[in-house]
Every structure is written in C-alpha cells, then in structure tokens.
Amino acid sequence: MTPHIDTQARHWLRSMFDAAIASAQPAVCLPQHLPAPPRGRTVVIGAGKASAQMAQVLEAQWPAPLTGVVVTRYGHAAACQHIRVLEAAHPVPDAAGLTAAQQMLKAVESLTADDLVIGLWSGGGSALLPLPLPGITLADKQALNQALLRSGASIGEMNCVRRHLSAIKGGRLALACSPARVVNLVMSDVPGDDPLDVASGPTVADPTTRAQARAILQRYRIALPPAVTAALDTAASESIKPGDTRLGPITTHVIATPDLALRAAAQVAREAGIEPTLLGDALEGEARDMGTVLAGVARYAAKAPSPRHRVLLSGGESTVTLRAPAPGQPTPTPGRGGRNVECLLSMALSLKGLPGVYALAGDTDGIDGLEHVAGAIATPDTLKRAAALGQHATAALDAHDAHTFFGALGDAVITGPTGTNVNDFRAILIAAKGRRHAPRVPTGHTTTRTTTPRRQP
C-alpha cells in the first residue's frame, strides 16, 4: 500500500464513522416521533448520554408549555430553558445520580389522566439513575456495579440485575407516572433494541424476574453485600410486570438504532464506490475474542479477488472481563482501555500486518471505556510502527491498555461528546489489489484528523 492509500483510507474510515453518528443525532430522528400536546400538563423525564440533547431538541419543537428533568453524564449537558438538565457519573454511579432519580420521581407526582409524560431514554441511563430499594445503600450499588462491569456479563444481564434492585427502574417510574399517558422516545444502544435494556427500562414493564437476577449473579460468582442478598430474597425486589392494571397507557418509539447507523455508513460507502457488507448490529462477546473473529472474517474476504474496495460493517456491544491475578501475584494497575480499542488491538494482532486491510472501531457516544476517546484506527503497519516506538501490542492487550497503545501511535479517534449513543461501530476496509487509490471522501462528510489524546487527570 502506498502512503497515498494509507492517508485516504484513514480519512474514508473516519467519514463513515461520522456519518453513522450524524444519522442518530436527536435533531434528525426525534421530531417526527413527537406526540400531540395533551389537554393537561406535559412533563419531560429522561436519562442517558443523549438525554440532554434530546431534551434540547424537544423543547425547540414543542408547541405548548412543559416542565421536567433529565440526567446525563458529566460533560454531556445541553442548554434548556424549561427542562432541568442534571449531570451525574457514569459508568459507576454517584450521589448526584441518586439525587437526579429522586427529583425525577418528584416531577411526576400527582399527575392525572389528562397529563402527558415524555420519556427520553438513551444508553448510559442505568448508571445515571442509581436509586436503590430501601435497605440498599449507594455504596452497595457502586460496589455491585463495579463487579458487574468487571465480570464480563452482557448488558442485558447487567440490566436484569439492576432492575430488581432499583426503586425507579424496571417499570417503577412508569407506575409513578400513572394514570398519565407515557410516550417513550428511545435511542437504542443495545443488541436487539429492546427498550427494556435502555436505561434498564424505567418506564416500560419488565417480564424478567428476581430469580433470573439471582441466577446471573451466581453465574458470574459476584460477591454480594448482605443488603443486596436480603433484598433479592423479598417480593419487594420484583419489578413491574406486563399487564399490571395499575399502569397508565404507555407508547414506546425506538427512534435511533445501531442498524440505522450502519446503513448510513453503508450509503457513504456506496457513494464512494465501495462495496459494503453488513455483518450485523448485535455482535456480542469478549472484546479480544471478537477482534480475533473479525480478523478471520477480514482475512477470508481479502482472499477473494475483487475489482472494488470493500468494507465490512458491524455494531453491537462487546465486553471486557478483568481477570483476578493468580494467587500470590500483585494486582496489576488498571490500563487505559475500552472495549472498542481492545477489540481493534486484538484484530491487529491477529491480522499480523495483512496488506490492504484497515479498520476503525469506536463508540458512537464519543467515549470508549472511561476515556474521552471514541476509539482508534488500525492499519497494515500498526504493529511495525508500534515496535519502532517500543510499544508491545500483546502486553498492551493483556493489560487492557489499548488507549495508551493507539495514542502513542497518533491513531486515536477523538470526537468529544457526540450527543447520541447507538453503541459500537466497526468498519474494516479491504483495499482492492492493484488499485492505486483509496476511495474518495464523499462530499458532505467531515474527516477529522486523528490525534493523540492527553492523559485525563
């Protein structure tokens, strides 16, 4: 591959990532789903990384008076005039999130059948609404949340547990809204796009049971605080079930999904003369294993002769299991990792510098793991350049330190908070053999240079 192809391939991958993010912006996907104003009050509630931007768009479009409160991650706020925008911690909850949940319940007190509640839900909402059942402390929730994040449990499994230990999730907020009508607008970041798993379903009924939650905790051998064990042994931890006659009318619209984002990226590819293949929007599993599998798919595809450049697109949510050290070994210092860059580094190691294969993996909310970095780009010479800089790819993967690895190469992808969240995005470009130029960057799509992030304080 010539330097020209390398440069153009990077720009093209980034333009596709940008197109996927742009397709899921609240200003694009929210207005057409707004209900008619009610005879009574309109109250807006919501939680997630995109909730503030969703609230801002709703305010600009709504033709009647409204009030409400939404909570988003620190640094993701947007200015609103009538809806209070609060910020809290993610992925490990804090006291600000607990306060936000209490204020949300207060906002829907004493509603009538003439009133309307609009719920704005997006990924990240579970951690932002940490209101535990009586007897469970915030410290208990924090410890459990950290254990779940380290366990390798899927997002659906984690949310099942959360729903049965919460005073607001699993339909409990919907019950608090009754008898008012509830209209949920959901930006999905979960495989399958089930609203129950977005923010752990505060305003939708939950068919799962506390017995299932206990089984998940046992499966991953998660040590529980005594208060959590006691709560799961009581009927009070059971969530609100479908068909509960106490609920008011509920309508739910999934307004943005990973599939729609991938299709927007595929359209960019077609406009550039690239042949796109969608591998699916719900890929799950251990991040490093997923990287190995995707490398195998790319290697197989590269064997087939083609006169056109091709791109393999996929979404979903991988997991990263932080394994305990062997007996007698010290606990390692946590690396600067995220599931997308871990998958990408594993892919690069498996490809072993295969010519003509480039890849980008990133989180559409702009934050992969705990870093303010969306993801990274890998190229055929990633391992070679890393070795020249003294960066050891295998060691970085084992230490879950892929952000440090790609940052040292200048291959981090930084977007800042994007205002949306439709989960992970992966694009693998397979350049056609014999082509001297990579695809052009389509008009109308931005291409921001990848940069090396500064270490966060």
Tab-separated table of C-alpha atoms in Angstrom:
chain	number	residue	atom	x	y	z
A	1	MET	CA	0.000	0.000	0.000
A	2	THR	CA	1.284	3.413	-0.916
A	3	PRO	CA	1.292	6.301	1.567
A	4	HIS	CA	-1.464	7.918	-0.506
A	5	ILE	CA	-3.767	4.948	0.001
A	6	ASP	CA	-2.961	4.860	3.703
A	7	THR	CA	-3.916	8.521	4.140
A	8	GLN	CA	-7.099	8.269	2.102
A	9	ALA	CA	-8.209	5.067	3.800
A	10	ARG	CA	-7.925	6.748	7.200
A	11	HIS	CA	-9.996	9.721	6.039
A	12	TRP	CA	-12.594	7.452	4.495
A	13	LEU	CA	-12.995	5.328	7.636
A	14	ARG	CA	-13.445	8.439	9.738
A	15	SER	CA	-16.011	9.910	7.335
A	16	MET	CA	-18.066	6.720	7.631
A	17	PHE	CA	-17.906	6.865	11.434
A	18	ASP	CA	-19.021	10.498	11.280
A	19	ALA	CA	-21.943	9.570	9.021
A	20	ALA	CA	-23.099	6.868	11.426
A	21	ILE	CA	-23.040	9.353	14.318
A	22	ALA	CA	-24.804	12.050	12.265
A	23	SER	CA	-27.660	9.695	11.361
A	24	ALA	CA	-28.507	9.241	15.038
A	25	GLN	CA	-28.484	12.872	16.106
A	26	PRO	CA	-31.641	13.825	18.052
A	27	ALA	CA	-32.347	16.697	15.662
A	28	VAL	CA	-32.542	14.137	12.839
A	29	CYS	CA	-34.509	11.313	14.441
A	30	LEU	CA	-36.627	12.794	17.259
A	31	PRO	CA	-39.065	15.425	15.832
A	32	GLN	CA	-41.145	13.035	13.704
A	33	HIS	CA	-41.983	10.916	16.756
A	34	LEU	CA	-43.371	13.673	18.979
A	35	PRO	CA	-46.971	13.144	20.161
A	36	ALA	CA	-49.700	15.776	20.124
A	37	PRO	CA	-49.826	18.047	23.192
A	38	PRO	CA	-52.232	16.877	25.921
A	39	ARG	CA	-55.179	18.678	27.486
A	40	GLY	CA	-53.248	18.782	30.744
A	41	ARG	CA	-49.583	19.130	31.678
A	42	THR	CA	-46.544	17.938	29.749
A	43	VAL	CA	-43.711	16.585	31.903
A	44	VAL	CA	-40.385	15.519	30.378
A	45	ILE	CA	-38.137	12.966	32.069
A	46	GLY	CA	-35.126	11.063	30.824
A	47	ALA	CA	-31.675	9.647	31.393
A	48	GLY	CA	-28.676	8.733	29.273
A	49	LYS	CA	-25.716	10.119	27.408
A	50	ALA	CA	-28.010	11.670	24.775
A	51	SER	CA	-30.850	12.784	27.049
A	52	ALA	CA	-29.787	16.438	27.292
A	53	GLN	CA	-29.527	16.849	23.514
A	54	MET	CA	-32.858	15.064	23.135
A	55	ALA	CA	-34.411	17.470	25.654
A	56	GLN	CA	-32.975	20.465	23.815
A	57	VAL	CA	-34.490	19.327	20.504
A	58	LEU	CA	-37.830	18.537	22.165
A	59	GLU	CA	-38.014	21.988	23.750
A	60	ALA	CA	-37.354	23.665	20.401
A	61	GLN	CA	-40.131	21.640	18.726
A	62	TRP	CA	-42.808	21.539	21.437
A	63	PRO	CA	-45.704	23.987	20.847
A	64	ALA	CA	-47.035	24.085	24.429
A	65	PRO	CA	-45.750	24.681	27.972
A	66	LEU	CA	-43.663	21.910	29.514
A	67	THR	CA	-41.521	21.130	32.546
A	68	GLY	CA	-39.275	18.266	33.523
A	69	VAL	CA	-35.873	16.906	34.476
A	70	VAL	CA	-33.313	14.757	32.660
A	71	VAL	CA	-29.912	13.470	33.754
A	72	THR	CA	-26.854	12.900	31.596
A	73	ARG	CA	-23.198	12.066	32.041
A	74	TYR	CA	-20.809	14.761	33.275
A	75	GLY	CA	-19.727	16.866	30.303
A	76	HIS	CA	-22.721	15.919	28.121
A	77	ALA	CA	-25.164	18.670	29.182
A	78	ALA	CA	-27.036	20.903	26.717
A	79	ALA	CA	-28.768	24.193	27.457
A	80	CYS	CA	-32.533	24.025	28.029
A	81	GLN	CA	-34.937	26.718	29.231
A	82	HIS	CA	-37.762	24.707	30.802
A	83	ILE	CA	-36.291	21.260	31.355
A	84	ARG	CA	-33.715	20.906	34.123
A	85	VAL	CA	-30.582	19.168	32.900
A	86	LEU	CA	-28.615	17.423	35.651
A	87	GLU	CA	-25.280	15.627	35.397
A	88	ALA	CA	-24.029	12.530	37.197
A	89	ALA	CA	-21.335	9.857	37.000
A	90	HIS	CA	-21.064	7.008	34.503
A	91	PRO	CA	-20.377	4.069	34.484
A	92	VAL	CA	-20.083	3.888	38.283
A	93	PRO	CA	-22.980	5.850	39.856
A	94	ASP	CA	-22.610	8.661	42.355
A	95	ALA	CA	-24.704	10.735	44.769
A	96	ALA	CA	-25.633	13.214	42.014
A	97	GLY	CA	-27.353	10.416	40.103
A	98	LEU	CA	-29.269	9.366	43.206
A	99	THR	CA	-30.467	12.953	43.668
A	100	ALA	CA	-31.475	13.138	39.999
A	101	ALA	CA	-33.563	9.975	40.343
A	102	GLN	CA	-35.325	11.379	43.400
A	103	GLN	CA	-36.084	14.626	41.554
A	104	MET	CA	-37.433	12.651	38.581
A	105	LEU	CA	-39.886	10.791	40.806
A	106	LYS	CA	-40.956	14.077	42.343
A	107	ALA	CA	-41.521	15.602	38.892
A	108	VAL	CA	-44.206	13.012	38.085
A	109	GLU	CA	-46.130	13.235	41.359
A	110	SER	CA	-49.878	13.898	41.308
A	111	LEU	CA	-50.392	13.544	37.551
A	112	THR	CA	-53.825	12.956	36.029
A	113	ALA	CA	-55.161	11.076	33.019
A	114	ASP	CA	-55.141	14.382	31.087
A	115	ASP	CA	-51.358	14.755	31.527
A	116	LEU	CA	-48.552	13.524	29.274
A	117	VAL	CA	-45.117	12.252	30.281
A	118	ILE	CA	-42.447	12.140	27.569
A	119	GLY	CA	-39.535	9.851	28.433
A	120	LEU	CA	-36.184	10.493	26.733
A	121	TRP	CA	-34.025	7.395	27.163
A	122	SER	CA	-30.597	6.548	25.799
A	123	GLY	CA	-27.605	4.389	26.654
A	124	GLY	CA	-25.926	5.077	29.977
A	125	GLY	CA	-29.176	5.786	31.796
A	126	SER	CA	-28.847	2.816	34.139
A	127	ALA	CA	-25.791	4.198	35.937
A	128	LEU	CA	-27.280	7.697	35.951
A	129	LEU	CA	-30.379	6.661	37.951
A	130	PRO	CA	-28.952	4.775	40.965
A	131	LEU	CA	-31.933	4.910	43.315
A	132	PRO	CA	-31.734	1.638	45.298
A	133	LEU	CA	-34.504	-0.221	47.050
A	134	PRO	CA	-34.917	0.551	50.777
A	135	GLY	CA	-32.152	-1.054	52.820
A	136	ILE	CA	-29.604	-0.924	49.998
A	137	THR	CA	-27.078	1.918	50.116
A	138	LEU	CA	-25.466	3.824	47.271
A	139	ALA	CA	-22.156	2.254	48.294
A	140	ASP	CA	-23.743	-1.187	47.843
A	141	LYS	CA	-24.908	-0.200	44.343
A	142	GLN	CA	-21.485	1.178	43.448
A	143	ALA	CA	-19.711	-1.991	44.544
A	144	LEU	CA	-22.156	-4.196	42.673
A	145	ASN	CA	-21.935	-2.065	39.540
A	146	GLN	CA	-18.136	-2.250	39.517
A	147	ALA	CA	-18.277	-6.026	39.968
A	148	LEU	CA	-20.736	-6.389	37.080
A	149	LEU	CA	-18.582	-4.229	34.805
A	150	ARG	CA	-15.546	-6.389	35.550
A	151	SER	CA	-17.369	-9.708	35.274
A	152	GLY	CA	-17.885	-9.927	31.523
A	153	ALA	CA	-21.681	-10.052	31.914
A	154	SER	CA	-23.676	-8.854	28.909
A	155	ILE	CA	-25.587	-5.582	29.020
A	156	GLY	CA	-28.866	-7.492	29.192
A	157	GLU	CA	-27.665	-9.495	32.185
A	158	MET	CA	-26.404	-6.403	33.999
A	159	ASN	CA	-29.666	-4.578	33.411
A	160	CYS	CA	-31.736	-7.511	34.668
A	161	VAL	CA	-29.873	-7.280	37.979
A	162	ARG	CA	-30.188	-3.505	38.112
A	163	ARG	CA	-33.953	-3.576	37.515
A	164	HIS	CA	-34.514	-5.812	40.531
A	165	LEU	CA	-32.509	-3.673	42.941
A	166	SER	CA	-33.887	-0.284	41.917
A	167	ALA	CA	-36.696	1.904	43.206
A	168	ILE	CA	-37.098	3.572	39.786
A	169	LYS	CA	-36.162	1.071	37.042
A	170	GLY	CA	-37.997	-1.976	35.753
A	171	GLY	CA	-41.252	-0.052	35.227
A	172	ARG	CA	-41.368	1.539	38.665
A	173	LEU	CA	-41.113	5.058	37.224
A	174	ALA	CA	-43.973	4.234	34.829
A	175	LEU	CA	-46.083	3.236	37.823
A	176	ALA	CA	-45.255	6.556	39.493
A	177	CYS	CA	-46.485	8.371	36.347
A	178	SER	CA	-49.887	6.627	36.341
A	179	PRO	CA	-52.606	7.488	35.369
A	180	ALA	CA	-50.880	9.898	32.954
A	181	ARG	CA	-50.092	8.766	29.420
A	182	VAL	CA	-46.407	7.922	28.867
A	183	VAL	CA	-44.688	8.254	25.490
A	184	ASN	CA	-41.134	6.877	25.441
A	185	LEU	CA	-38.607	8.047	22.837
A	186	VAL	CA	-35.684	5.637	22.935
A	187	MET	CA	-32.240	5.785	21.334
A	188	SER	CA	-31.094	2.178	21.396
A	189	ASP	CA	-27.544	1.196	22.246
A	190	VAL	CA	-28.327	-2.463	22.950
A	191	PRO	CA	-28.352	-5.601	20.791
A	192	GLY	CA	-31.929	-6.277	19.729
A	193	ASP	CA	-33.106	-2.724	20.500
A	194	ASP	CA	-35.293	-3.834	23.421
A	195	PRO	CA	-36.418	-0.679	25.309
A	196	LEU	CA	-36.285	-2.735	28.493
A	197	ASP	CA	-32.487	-2.693	28.282
A	198	VAL	CA	-32.082	1.029	27.552
A	199	ALA	CA	-31.525	2.745	30.922
A	200	SER	CA	-32.889	-0.507	32.452
A	201	GLY	CA	-36.425	0.337	31.394
A	202	PRO	CA	-37.707	2.871	33.972
A	203	THR	CA	-40.973	3.402	32.079
A	204	VAL	CA	-41.624	0.005	30.474
A	205	ALA	CA	-42.911	-3.170	32.093
A	206	ASP	CA	-40.386	-5.908	32.845
A	207	PRO	CA	-41.071	-9.624	32.216
A	208	THR	CA	-37.825	-10.785	33.865
A	209	THR	CA	-37.777	-11.996	37.468
A	210	ARG	CA	-35.689	-11.615	40.600
A	211	ALA	CA	-34.895	-15.325	40.332
A	212	GLN	CA	-33.216	-14.606	36.990
A	213	ALA	CA	-31.284	-11.748	38.579
A	214	ARG	CA	-30.035	-14.055	41.341
A	215	ALA	CA	-29.002	-16.672	38.755
A	216	ILE	CA	-26.950	-14.083	36.840
A	217	LEU	CA	-25.098	-13.045	39.974
A	218	GLN	CA	-24.380	-16.683	40.801
A	219	ARG	CA	-23.217	-17.415	37.244
A	220	TYR	CA	-20.552	-14.725	37.442
A	221	ARG	CA	-19.706	-15.513	41.066
A	222	ILE	CA	-20.255	-11.954	42.196
A	223	ALA	CA	-19.952	-11.436	45.926
A	224	LEU	CA	-22.985	-9.535	47.194
A	225	PRO	CA	-23.338	-7.071	50.061
A	226	PRO	CA	-25.686	-8.577	52.687
A	227	ALA	CA	-28.328	-5.921	51.973
A	228	VAL	CA	-28.459	-6.912	48.285
A	229	THR	CA	-28.857	-10.587	49.143
A	230	ALA	CA	-31.651	-9.737	51.562
A	231	ALA	CA	-33.430	-7.556	49.003
A	232	LEU	CA	-33.414	-10.234	46.295
A	233	ASP	CA	-34.972	-12.666	48.777
A	234	THR	CA	-38.060	-10.466	49.205
A	235	ALA	CA	-41.029	-9.812	46.922
A	236	ALA	CA	-40.277	-6.077	47.102
A	237	SER	CA	-37.450	-6.578	44.591
A	238	GLU	CA	-39.809	-7.853	41.899
A	239	SER	CA	-40.226	-5.392	39.036
A	240	ILE	CA	-43.457	-4.175	37.421
A	241	LYS	CA	-44.821	-6.821	35.056
A	242	PRO	CA	-46.612	-6.520	31.690
A	243	GLY	CA	-50.354	-6.330	32.140
A	244	ASP	CA	-50.192	-4.649	35.540
A	245	THR	CA	-53.533	-2.835	35.759
A	246	ARG	CA	-52.020	-0.040	37.833
A	247	LEU	CA	-50.078	1.256	34.822
A	248	GLY	CA	-51.407	4.028	32.628
A	249	PRO	CA	-51.200	3.930	28.807
A	250	ILE	CA	-47.610	3.566	27.548
A	251	THR	CA	-46.344	4.010	23.977
A	252	THR	CA	-42.711	3.428	23.069
A	253	HIS	CA	-40.876	4.540	19.910
A	254	VAL	CA	-37.310	3.403	19.209
A	255	ILE	CA	-36.112	6.420	17.240
A	256	ALA	CA	-32.447	5.551	16.615
A	257	THR	CA	-30.721	2.176	16.374
A	258	PRO	CA	-27.297	0.712	15.587
A	259	ASP	CA	-28.730	-0.791	12.392
A	260	LEU	CA	-29.791	2.607	11.047
A	261	ALA	CA	-26.330	3.996	11.808
A	262	LEU	CA	-24.660	1.130	9.950
A	263	ARG	CA	-26.948	1.690	6.984
A	264	ALA	CA	-25.980	5.361	6.908
A	265	ALA	CA	-22.323	4.311	6.821
A	266	ALA	CA	-23.083	1.792	4.066
A	267	GLN	CA	-24.623	4.556	1.982
A	268	VAL	CA	-21.430	6.584	2.336
A	269	ALA	CA	-19.519	3.549	1.112
A	270	ARG	CA	-21.731	3.126	-1.940
A	271	GLU	CA	-21.392	6.808	-2.837
A	272	ALA	CA	-17.626	6.329	-2.770
A	273	GLY	CA	-17.722	3.221	-4.955
A	274	ILE	CA	-17.113	0.841	-2.057
A	275	GLU	CA	-18.996	-2.440	-1.705
A	276	PRO	CA	-20.423	-2.628	1.865
A	277	THR	CA	-21.271	-5.814	3.729
A	278	LEU	CA	-23.231	-5.586	6.980
A	279	LEU	CA	-22.144	-8.268	9.435
A	280	GLY	CA	-24.867	-7.345	11.925
A	281	ASP	CA	-25.713	-4.716	14.526
A	282	ALA	CA	-25.870	-7.029	17.550
A	283	LEU	CA	-22.447	-8.673	17.824
A	284	GLU	CA	-21.676	-9.566	21.439
A	285	GLY	CA	-18.872	-11.341	23.269
A	286	GLU	CA	-15.459	-10.774	24.811
A	287	ALA	CA	-13.758	-7.876	23.001
A	288	ARG	CA	-10.465	-9.624	22.329
A	289	ASP	CA	-12.277	-12.719	21.048
A	290	MET	CA	-14.420	-10.581	18.789
A	291	GLY	CA	-11.263	-8.965	17.386
A	292	THR	CA	-9.848	-12.377	16.555
A	293	VAL	CA	-13.067	-13.467	14.829
A	294	LEU	CA	-13.361	-10.245	12.821
A	295	ALA	CA	-9.738	-10.608	11.738
A	296	GLY	CA	-10.567	-14.073	10.448
A	297	VAL	CA	-13.535	-12.732	8.515
A	298	ALA	CA	-11.393	-9.962	7.027
A	299	ARG	CA	-8.621	-12.383	6.109
A	300	TYR	CA	-11.117	-14.673	4.353
A	301	ALA	CA	-12.709	-11.751	2.488
A	302	ALA	CA	-9.298	-10.456	1.399
A	303	LYS	CA	-8.562	-13.782	-0.302
A	304	ALA	CA	-11.446	-13.313	-2.741
A	305	PRO	CA	-10.360	-11.219	-5.739
A	306	SER	CA	-12.426	-8.078	-6.277
A	307	PRO	CA	-12.002	-5.053	-8.550
A	308	ARG	CA	-13.611	-2.856	-5.880
A	309	HIS	CA	-12.680	-1.782	-2.408
A	310	ARG	CA	-14.906	-3.444	0.200
A	311	VAL	CA	-15.910	-2.636	3.745
A	312	LEU	CA	-17.247	-4.897	6.488
A	313	LEU	CA	-19.561	-3.065	8.913
A	314	SER	CA	-20.724	-4.244	12.310
A	315	GLY	CA	-22.182	-2.976	15.569
A	316	GLY	CA	-23.269	-4.310	18.933
A	317	GLU	CA	-21.593	-4.321	22.312
A	318	SER	CA	-18.614	-6.390	23.348
A	319	THR	CA	-17.485	-6.903	26.928
A	320	VAL	CA	-14.131	-6.818	28.711
A	321	THR	CA	-13.506	-9.190	31.598
A	322	LEU	CA	-10.879	-8.001	34.069
A	323	ARG	CA	-9.492	-11.232	35.463
A	324	ALA	CA	-8.181	-11.522	39.004
A	325	PRO	CA	-4.411	-12.045	39.357
A	326	ALA	CA	-3.077	-15.519	40.086
A	327	PRO	CA	-2.626	-16.392	43.780
A	328	GLY	CA	0.423	-14.654	45.164
A	329	GLN	CA	0.642	-12.212	42.252
A	330	PRO	CA	0.163	-8.454	42.751
A	331	THR	CA	-2.966	-6.779	41.431
A	332	PRO	CA	-1.986	-5.055	38.158
A	333	THR	CA	-2.500	-1.336	37.646
A	334	PRO	CA	-5.658	-0.850	35.539
A	335	GLY	CA	-4.831	0.039	31.941
A	336	ARG	CA	-6.353	2.811	29.852
A	337	GLY	CA	-8.633	0.570	27.857
A	338	GLY	CA	-12.082	0.397	26.325
A	339	ARG	CA	-13.951	-2.411	24.631
A	340	ASN	CA	-13.605	-0.928	21.140
A	341	VAL	CA	-9.868	-0.358	21.235
A	342	GLU	CA	-9.355	-3.740	22.904
A	343	CYS	CA	-11.237	-5.388	20.034
A	344	LEU	CA	-9.221	-3.374	17.500
A	345	LEU	CA	-5.860	-4.238	19.045
A	346	SER	CA	-6.775	-7.918	19.133
A	347	MET	CA	-7.780	-7.661	15.484
A	348	ALA	CA	-4.472	-6.027	14.552
A	349	LEU	CA	-2.514	-8.757	16.335
A	350	SER	CA	-4.480	-11.463	14.526
A	351	LEU	CA	-4.090	-9.816	11.112
A	352	LYS	CA	-0.300	-9.558	11.582
A	353	GLY	CA	0.067	-6.665	9.171
A	354	LEU	CA	-2.059	-8.146	6.368
A	355	PRO	CA	-1.611	-5.745	3.418
A	356	GLY	CA	-4.584	-3.697	2.337
A	357	VAL	CA	-6.689	-4.090	5.499
A	358	TYR	CA	-7.587	-1.029	7.566
A	359	ALA	CA	-10.061	-0.808	10.446
A	360	LEU	CA	-11.781	1.664	12.744
A	361	ALA	CA	-13.570	0.743	15.959
A	362	GLY	CA	-15.279	3.346	18.099
A	363	ASP	CA	-18.140	4.127	20.449
A	364	THR	CA	-20.758	6.406	18.898
A	365	ASP	CA	-21.143	8.404	22.117
A	366	GLY	CA	-17.520	9.551	21.816
A	367	ILE	CA	-16.268	7.753	24.940
A	368	ASP	CA	-14.794	4.261	24.854
A	369	GLY	CA	-14.456	2.884	28.373
A	370	LEU	CA	-13.535	5.664	30.798
A	371	GLU	CA	-11.503	7.703	28.315
A	372	HIS	CA	-12.655	10.780	26.416
A	373	VAL	CA	-11.593	8.972	23.246
A	374	ALA	CA	-14.093	7.397	20.857
A	375	GLY	CA	-11.836	4.654	19.510
A	376	ALA	CA	-8.913	4.184	17.134
A	377	ILE	CA	-7.747	3.214	13.646
A	378	ALA	CA	-5.539	0.238	12.805
A	379	THR	CA	-3.514	-0.028	9.589
A	380	PRO	CA	-1.337	-2.728	7.989
A	381	ASP	CA	1.754	-1.193	9.590
A	382	THR	CA	0.300	-0.681	13.096
A	383	LEU	CA	2.408	-3.414	14.703
A	384	LYS	CA	5.554	-2.338	12.860
A	385	ARG	CA	5.214	1.306	13.888
A	386	ALA	CA	4.420	0.291	17.464
A	387	ALA	CA	7.524	-1.881	17.713
A	388	ALA	CA	9.674	1.019	16.485
A	389	LEU	CA	8.277	3.126	19.346
A	390	GLY	CA	8.824	0.430	21.953
A	391	GLN	CA	5.113	-0.325	22.255
A	392	HIS	CA	4.366	-4.011	22.828
A	393	ALA	CA	0.967	-4.933	21.404
A	394	THR	CA	0.484	-8.222	23.226
A	395	ALA	CA	1.446	-6.704	26.573
A	396	ALA	CA	-0.928	-3.782	25.992
A	397	LEU	CA	-3.757	-6.179	25.193
A	398	ASP	CA	-3.104	-8.288	28.287
A	399	ALA	CA	-3.009	-5.141	30.434
A	400	HIS	CA	-6.229	-3.754	28.893
A	401	ASP	CA	-4.189	-0.697	27.899
A	402	ALA	CA	-5.122	-0.209	24.251
A	403	HIS	CA	-5.821	3.532	24.567
A	404	THR	CA	-2.197	4.076	25.579
A	405	PHE	CA	-1.065	1.864	22.685
A	406	PHE	CA	-3.029	3.629	19.936
A	407	GLY	CA	-2.494	7.053	21.482
A	408	ALA	CA	1.282	6.604	21.237
A	409	LEU	CA	0.867	5.940	17.506
A	410	GLY	CA	-1.306	9.013	16.948
A	411	ASP	CA	-4.150	6.744	15.861
A	412	ALA	CA	-6.756	7.603	18.496
A	413	VAL	CA	-10.117	8.836	17.177
A	414	ILE	CA	-11.410	11.775	19.205
A	415	THR	CA	-14.865	13.245	18.640
A	416	GLY	CA	-15.804	14.713	22.012
A	417	PRO	CA	-19.333	14.007	23.326
A	418	THR	CA	-21.414	13.344	20.211
A	419	GLY	CA	-24.907	13.955	21.561
A	420	THR	CA	-26.042	10.463	20.627
A	421	ASN	CA	-25.390	6.838	21.524
A	422	VAL	CA	-26.134	3.863	19.255
A	423	ASN	CA	-23.367	1.704	20.649
A	424	ASP	CA	-20.232	0.365	18.979
A	425	PHE	CA	-19.226	0.919	15.363
A	426	ARG	CA	-16.683	-1.138	13.456
A	427	ALA	CA	-15.570	-0.756	9.851
A	428	ILE	CA	-12.946	-2.951	8.153
A	429	LEU	CA	-11.735	-1.683	4.791
A	430	ILE	CA	-10.294	-4.240	2.382
A	431	ALA	CA	-8.498	-2.400	-0.399
A	432	ALA	CA	-8.733	-3.957	-3.848
A	433	LYS	CA	-5.449	-5.401	-5.045
A	434	GLY	CA	-3.919	-3.391	-7.834
A	435	ARG	CA	-5.916	-0.240	-7.073
A	436	ARG	CA	-3.533	2.681	-6.591
A	437	HIS	CA	-6.026	4.967	-4.900
A	438	ALA	CA	-8.309	4.530	-1.982
A	439	PRO	CA	-11.937	5.683	-2.323
A	440	ARG	CA	-12.603	9.387	-2.362
A	441	VAL	CA	-14.146	11.012	0.698
A	442	PRO	CA	-17.794	11.737	-0.223
A	443	THR	CA	-18.854	15.374	-0.353
A	444	GLY	CA	-20.766	16.467	2.722
A	445	HIS	CA	-18.994	14.210	5.220
A	446	THR	CA	-16.326	15.612	7.506
A	447	THR	CA	-12.974	13.974	8.092
A	448	THR	CA	-11.287	14.985	11.285
A	449	ARG	CA	-7.634	14.130	11.771
A	450	THR	CA	-6.995	11.502	14.417
A	451	THR	CA	-4.954	12.819	17.297
A	452	THR	CA	-3.186	11.548	20.341
A	453	PRO	CA	-5.251	12.301	23.473
A	454	ARG	CA	-3.846	13.852	26.570
A	455	ARG	CA	-4.000	11.654	29.652
A	456	GLN	CA	-7.016	12.567	31.726
A	457	PRO	CA	-6.349	13.873	35.217
